[in-house]
Coordinates of C-alpha atoms and ligand atoms in Angstrom, one line a residue:
X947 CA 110.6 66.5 97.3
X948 CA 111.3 65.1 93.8
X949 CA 110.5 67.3 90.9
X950 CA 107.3 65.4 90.3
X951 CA 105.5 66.6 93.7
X952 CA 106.7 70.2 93.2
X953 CA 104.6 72.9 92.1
X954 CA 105.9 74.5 88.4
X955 CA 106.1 77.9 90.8
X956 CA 108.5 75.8 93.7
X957 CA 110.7 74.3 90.9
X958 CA 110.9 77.8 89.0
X959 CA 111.8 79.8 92.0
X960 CA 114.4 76.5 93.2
X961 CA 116.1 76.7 89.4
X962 CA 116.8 80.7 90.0
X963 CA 118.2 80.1 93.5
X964 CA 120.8 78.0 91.6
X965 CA 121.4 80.4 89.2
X966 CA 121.6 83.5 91.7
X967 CA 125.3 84.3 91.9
X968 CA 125.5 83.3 87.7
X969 CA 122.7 85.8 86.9
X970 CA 124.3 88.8 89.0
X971 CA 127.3 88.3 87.4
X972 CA 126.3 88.3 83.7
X973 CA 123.9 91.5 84.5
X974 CA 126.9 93.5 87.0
X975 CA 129.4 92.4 84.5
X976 CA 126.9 93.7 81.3
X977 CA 127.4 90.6 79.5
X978 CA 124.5 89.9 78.4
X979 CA 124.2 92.1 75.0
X980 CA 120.9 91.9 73.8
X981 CA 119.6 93.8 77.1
X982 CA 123.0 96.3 76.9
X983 CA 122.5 97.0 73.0
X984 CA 118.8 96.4 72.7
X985 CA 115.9 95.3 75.1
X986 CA 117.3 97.7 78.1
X987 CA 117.1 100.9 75.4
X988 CA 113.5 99.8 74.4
X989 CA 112.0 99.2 77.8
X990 CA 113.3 102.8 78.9
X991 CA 111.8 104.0 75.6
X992 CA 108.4 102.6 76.4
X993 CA 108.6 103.9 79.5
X994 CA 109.5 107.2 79.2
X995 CA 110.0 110.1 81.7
X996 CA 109.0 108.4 85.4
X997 CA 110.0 111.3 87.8
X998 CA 107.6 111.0 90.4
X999 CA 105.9 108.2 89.5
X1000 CA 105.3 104.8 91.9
X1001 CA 106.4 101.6 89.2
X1002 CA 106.7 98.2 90.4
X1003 CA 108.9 96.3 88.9
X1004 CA 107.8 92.7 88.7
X1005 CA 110.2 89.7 88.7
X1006 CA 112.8 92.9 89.3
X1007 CA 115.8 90.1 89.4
X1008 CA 119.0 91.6 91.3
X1009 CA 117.6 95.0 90.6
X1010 CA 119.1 96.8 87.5
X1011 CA 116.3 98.3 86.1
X1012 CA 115.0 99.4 89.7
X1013 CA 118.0 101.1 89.9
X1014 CA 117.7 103.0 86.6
X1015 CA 114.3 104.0 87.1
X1016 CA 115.2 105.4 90.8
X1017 CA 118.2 107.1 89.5
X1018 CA 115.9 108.6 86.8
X1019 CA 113.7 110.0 89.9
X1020 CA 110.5 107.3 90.3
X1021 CA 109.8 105.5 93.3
X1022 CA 110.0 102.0 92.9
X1023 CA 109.2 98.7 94.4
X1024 CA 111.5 95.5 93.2
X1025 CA 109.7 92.0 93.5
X1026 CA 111.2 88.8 93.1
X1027 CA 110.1 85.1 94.2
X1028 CA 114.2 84.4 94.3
X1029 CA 115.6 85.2 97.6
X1030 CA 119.3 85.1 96.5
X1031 CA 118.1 88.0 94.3
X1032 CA 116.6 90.3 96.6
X1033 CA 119.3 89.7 98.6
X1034 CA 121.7 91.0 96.0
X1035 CA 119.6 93.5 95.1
X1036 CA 119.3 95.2 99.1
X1037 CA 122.9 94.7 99.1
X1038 CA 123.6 97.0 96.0
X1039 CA 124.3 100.4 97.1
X1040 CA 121.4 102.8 95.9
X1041 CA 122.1 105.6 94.1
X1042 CA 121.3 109.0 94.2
X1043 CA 117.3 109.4 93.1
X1044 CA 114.3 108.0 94.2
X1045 CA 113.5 105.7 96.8
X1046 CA 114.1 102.0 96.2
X1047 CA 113.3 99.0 98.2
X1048 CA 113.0 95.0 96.9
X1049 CA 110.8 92.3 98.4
X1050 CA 110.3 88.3 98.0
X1051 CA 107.0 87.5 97.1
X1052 CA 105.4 86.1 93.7
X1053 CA 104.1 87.9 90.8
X1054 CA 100.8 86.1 91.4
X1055 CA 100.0 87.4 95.0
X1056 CA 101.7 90.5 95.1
X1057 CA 101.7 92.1 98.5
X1058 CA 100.6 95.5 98.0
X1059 CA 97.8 97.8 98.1
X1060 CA 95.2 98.1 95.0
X1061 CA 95.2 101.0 93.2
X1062 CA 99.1 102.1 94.2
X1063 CA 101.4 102.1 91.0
X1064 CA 101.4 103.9 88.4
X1065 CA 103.5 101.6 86.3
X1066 CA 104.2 97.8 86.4
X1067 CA 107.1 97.1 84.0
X1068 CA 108.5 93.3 83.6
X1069 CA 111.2 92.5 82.3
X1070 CA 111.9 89.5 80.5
X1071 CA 109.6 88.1 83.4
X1072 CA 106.4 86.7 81.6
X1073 CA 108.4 84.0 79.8
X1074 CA 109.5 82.2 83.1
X1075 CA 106.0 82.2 84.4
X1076 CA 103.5 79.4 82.9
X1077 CA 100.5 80.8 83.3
X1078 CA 100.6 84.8 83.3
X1079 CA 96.8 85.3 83.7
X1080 CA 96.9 85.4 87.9
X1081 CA 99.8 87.7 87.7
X1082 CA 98.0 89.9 84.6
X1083 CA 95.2 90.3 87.3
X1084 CA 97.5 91.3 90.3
X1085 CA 98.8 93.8 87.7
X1086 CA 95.2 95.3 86.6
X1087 CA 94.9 95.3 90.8
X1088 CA 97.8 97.2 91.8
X1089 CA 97.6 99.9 89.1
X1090 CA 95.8 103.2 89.3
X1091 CA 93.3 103.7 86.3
X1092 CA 95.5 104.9 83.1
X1093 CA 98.1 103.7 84.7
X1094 CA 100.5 101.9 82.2
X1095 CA 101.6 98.0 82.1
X1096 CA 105.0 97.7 80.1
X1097 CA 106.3 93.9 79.1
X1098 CA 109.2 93.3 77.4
X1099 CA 109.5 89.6 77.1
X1100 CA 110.6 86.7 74.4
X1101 CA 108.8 86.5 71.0
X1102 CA 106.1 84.2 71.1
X1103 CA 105.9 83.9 67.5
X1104 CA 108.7 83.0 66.6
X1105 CA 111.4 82.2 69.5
X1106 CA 112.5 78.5 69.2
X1107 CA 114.9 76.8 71.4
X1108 CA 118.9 78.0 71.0
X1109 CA 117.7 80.9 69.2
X1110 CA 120.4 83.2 70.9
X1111 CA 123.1 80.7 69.3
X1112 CA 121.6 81.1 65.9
X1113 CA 119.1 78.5 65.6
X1114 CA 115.9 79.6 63.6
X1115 CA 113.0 76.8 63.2
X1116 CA 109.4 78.1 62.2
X1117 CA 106.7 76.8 64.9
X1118 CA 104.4 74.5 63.5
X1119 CA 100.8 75.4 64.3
X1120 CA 100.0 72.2 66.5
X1121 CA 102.7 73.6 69.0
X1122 CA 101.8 77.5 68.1
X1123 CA 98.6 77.4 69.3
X1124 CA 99.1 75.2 72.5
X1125 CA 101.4 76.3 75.9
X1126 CA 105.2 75.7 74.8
X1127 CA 108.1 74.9 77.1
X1128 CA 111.7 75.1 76.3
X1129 CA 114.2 73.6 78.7
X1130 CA 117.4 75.0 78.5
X1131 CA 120.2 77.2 80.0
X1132 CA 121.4 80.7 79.8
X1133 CA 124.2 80.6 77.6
X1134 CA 125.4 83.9 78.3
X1135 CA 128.4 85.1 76.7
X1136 CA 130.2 81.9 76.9
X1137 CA 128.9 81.3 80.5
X1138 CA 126.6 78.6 81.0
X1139 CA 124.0 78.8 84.2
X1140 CA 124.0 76.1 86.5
X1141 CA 120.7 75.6 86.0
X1142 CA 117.9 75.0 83.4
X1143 CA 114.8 77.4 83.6
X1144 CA 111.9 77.0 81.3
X1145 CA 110.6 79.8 78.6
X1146 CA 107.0 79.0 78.4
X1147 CA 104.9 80.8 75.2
X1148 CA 101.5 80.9 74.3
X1149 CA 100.0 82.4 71.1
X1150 CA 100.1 86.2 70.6
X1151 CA 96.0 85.6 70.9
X1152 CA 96.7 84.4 74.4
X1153 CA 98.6 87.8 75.6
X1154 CA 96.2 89.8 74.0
X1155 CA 92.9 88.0 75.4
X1156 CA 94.4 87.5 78.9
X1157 CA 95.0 91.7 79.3
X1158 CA 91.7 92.6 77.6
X1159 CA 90.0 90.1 80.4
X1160 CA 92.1 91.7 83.2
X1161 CA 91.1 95.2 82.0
X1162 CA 93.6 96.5 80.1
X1163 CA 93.7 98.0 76.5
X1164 CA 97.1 97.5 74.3
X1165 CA 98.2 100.8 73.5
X1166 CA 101.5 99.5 71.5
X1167 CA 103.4 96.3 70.7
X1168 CA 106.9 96.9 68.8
X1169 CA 109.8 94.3 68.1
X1170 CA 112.7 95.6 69.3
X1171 CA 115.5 94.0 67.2
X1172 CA 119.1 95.9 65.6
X1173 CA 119.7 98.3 63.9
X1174 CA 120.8 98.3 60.1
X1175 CA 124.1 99.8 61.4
X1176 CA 124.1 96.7 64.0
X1177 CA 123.4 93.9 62.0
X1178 CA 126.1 95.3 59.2
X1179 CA 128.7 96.2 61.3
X1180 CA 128.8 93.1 64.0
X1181 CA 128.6 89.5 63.0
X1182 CA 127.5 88.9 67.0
X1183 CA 124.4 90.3 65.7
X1184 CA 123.6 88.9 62.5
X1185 CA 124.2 85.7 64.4
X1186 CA 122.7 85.7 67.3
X1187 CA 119.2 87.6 66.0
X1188 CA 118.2 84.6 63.5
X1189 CA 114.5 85.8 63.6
X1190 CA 112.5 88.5 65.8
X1191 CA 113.1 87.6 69.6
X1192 CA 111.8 89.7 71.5
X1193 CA 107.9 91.4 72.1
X1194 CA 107.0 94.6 73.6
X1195 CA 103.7 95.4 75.0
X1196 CA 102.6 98.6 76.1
X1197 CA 99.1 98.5 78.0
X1198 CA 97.0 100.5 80.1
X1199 CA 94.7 100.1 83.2
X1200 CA 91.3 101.5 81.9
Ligands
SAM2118 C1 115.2 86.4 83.3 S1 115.1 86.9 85.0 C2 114.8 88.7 84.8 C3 115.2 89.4 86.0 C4 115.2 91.0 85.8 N1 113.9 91.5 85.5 C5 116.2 91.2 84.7 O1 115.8 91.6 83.6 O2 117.4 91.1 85.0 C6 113.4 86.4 85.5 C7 113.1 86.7 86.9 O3 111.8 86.3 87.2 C8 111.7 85.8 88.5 N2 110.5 85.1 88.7 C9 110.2 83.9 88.0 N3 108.9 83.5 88.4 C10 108.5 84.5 89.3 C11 107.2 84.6 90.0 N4 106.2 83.8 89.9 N5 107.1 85.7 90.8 C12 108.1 86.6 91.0 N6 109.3 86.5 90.3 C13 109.5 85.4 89.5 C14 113.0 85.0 88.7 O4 113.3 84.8 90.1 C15 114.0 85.9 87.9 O5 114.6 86.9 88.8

């Protein structure tokens, strides 16, 4: 099949295939800085104590934060539509905690039960889908009422292509307000991924409407960028955060 006849889904999962043993080395190797020194801090923030609660963690990639969250005494289920990750992920010895266990399956038909979670977190998943609204819905499904939806994910504001090399262009509102695609890849600490994956970003308006309709309400949405301290003592930092990056949203399941 060319890329013409695939699906945007078939071609996405195809890209991260490609980049499976590139993306569990950056993460097991903690190159990637802005999730050591920044996003991974602020996604553990949001989420807070999680002993004894059930989280899904959605587009859970080779399984870092699954770990985390086990180690920190949740039960949690890792789901990914790349099969080289989930491999990687069953292979990584668990720790001690609560019980962990990945599966392959997409974001927009998740196979579990309604009402079973009490937390969904993604993480930097929604920019590598193009349309979030089916998997927004499969969220709102597999949540108990209250329970909390956290999304950490790239600034749809203001994230322009080769941002994370320093780039900073403003978005001109005839691409702002329609769905935007940027073709690139990871560039990770001098590593370059084998393949290109697409960020896709809609308008903040678009997140917002798409988890009102699901059912949700937004309880919080923060911009986790450096500190004063980080930006003055590391030029990595005052390079490589041109403009606000990164979105946080905290919603729940009414
Ligand atoms: C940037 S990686 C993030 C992985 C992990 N959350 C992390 O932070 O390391 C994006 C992940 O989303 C997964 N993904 C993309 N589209 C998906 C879909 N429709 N359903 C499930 N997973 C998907 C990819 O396979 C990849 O593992």
């Amino acid at each position: 099949m060319d890329e013409a006849t695939r699906t945007v889904a078939e071609l996405t999962r195809e890209r991260w295939e490609a980049n499976t043993d590139y993306w569990v080395k950056i993460i097991r190797e903690g190159r990637d800085r802005y999730r050591t020194e920044l996003t991974d801090r602020a996604v553990l923030d949001a989420i807070g104590p999680c002993a004894g609660l059930r989280v899904l963690d959605a587009g859970c990639g080779e399984g870092y934060l699954s770990r985390t969250l086990a180690s920190m005494g949740a039960e949690v289920v890792g789901i990914d539509a790349c099969q080289g990750l989930i491999d990687a992920a069953r292979s990584h010895p668990a720790g001690p905690g609560g019980p962990v266990s990945f599966h392959r399956a997409g974001v927009d038909a998740l196979p579990v039960e309604d009402a079973s979670f009490d937390l969904v977190v993604c993480n930097h998943l929604f920019s590598h889908l193009q349309d979030p609204a089916d998997a927004v819905g499969e969220f709102a499904r597999v949540l108990k009422s209250g329970g909390r939806l956290v999304v950490l994910t790239l600034h749809p504001c203001f994230y322009t292509a080769d941002a994370e090399q320093g780039a900073s262009t403003s978005v001109p509102a005839s691409r702002y307000f329609s769905r935007r695609g940027i073709d690139q890849r990871f560039l990770v600490d001098g590593l370059e991924s084998p393949s290109e994956i697409t960020s896709w970003l809609r308008p903040l308006e678009y997140y917002s409407g798409t988890l009102r309709d699901a059912g949700f309400v937004i309880a919080d949405l923060r911009e986790p960028h450096p500190s004063e301290e980080q930006l003055r003592a590391d030029p990595w930092w005052r390079q490589g955060f041109p403009t606000a990056l990164f979105m946080l949203l905290i919603a729940e399941r009414r």
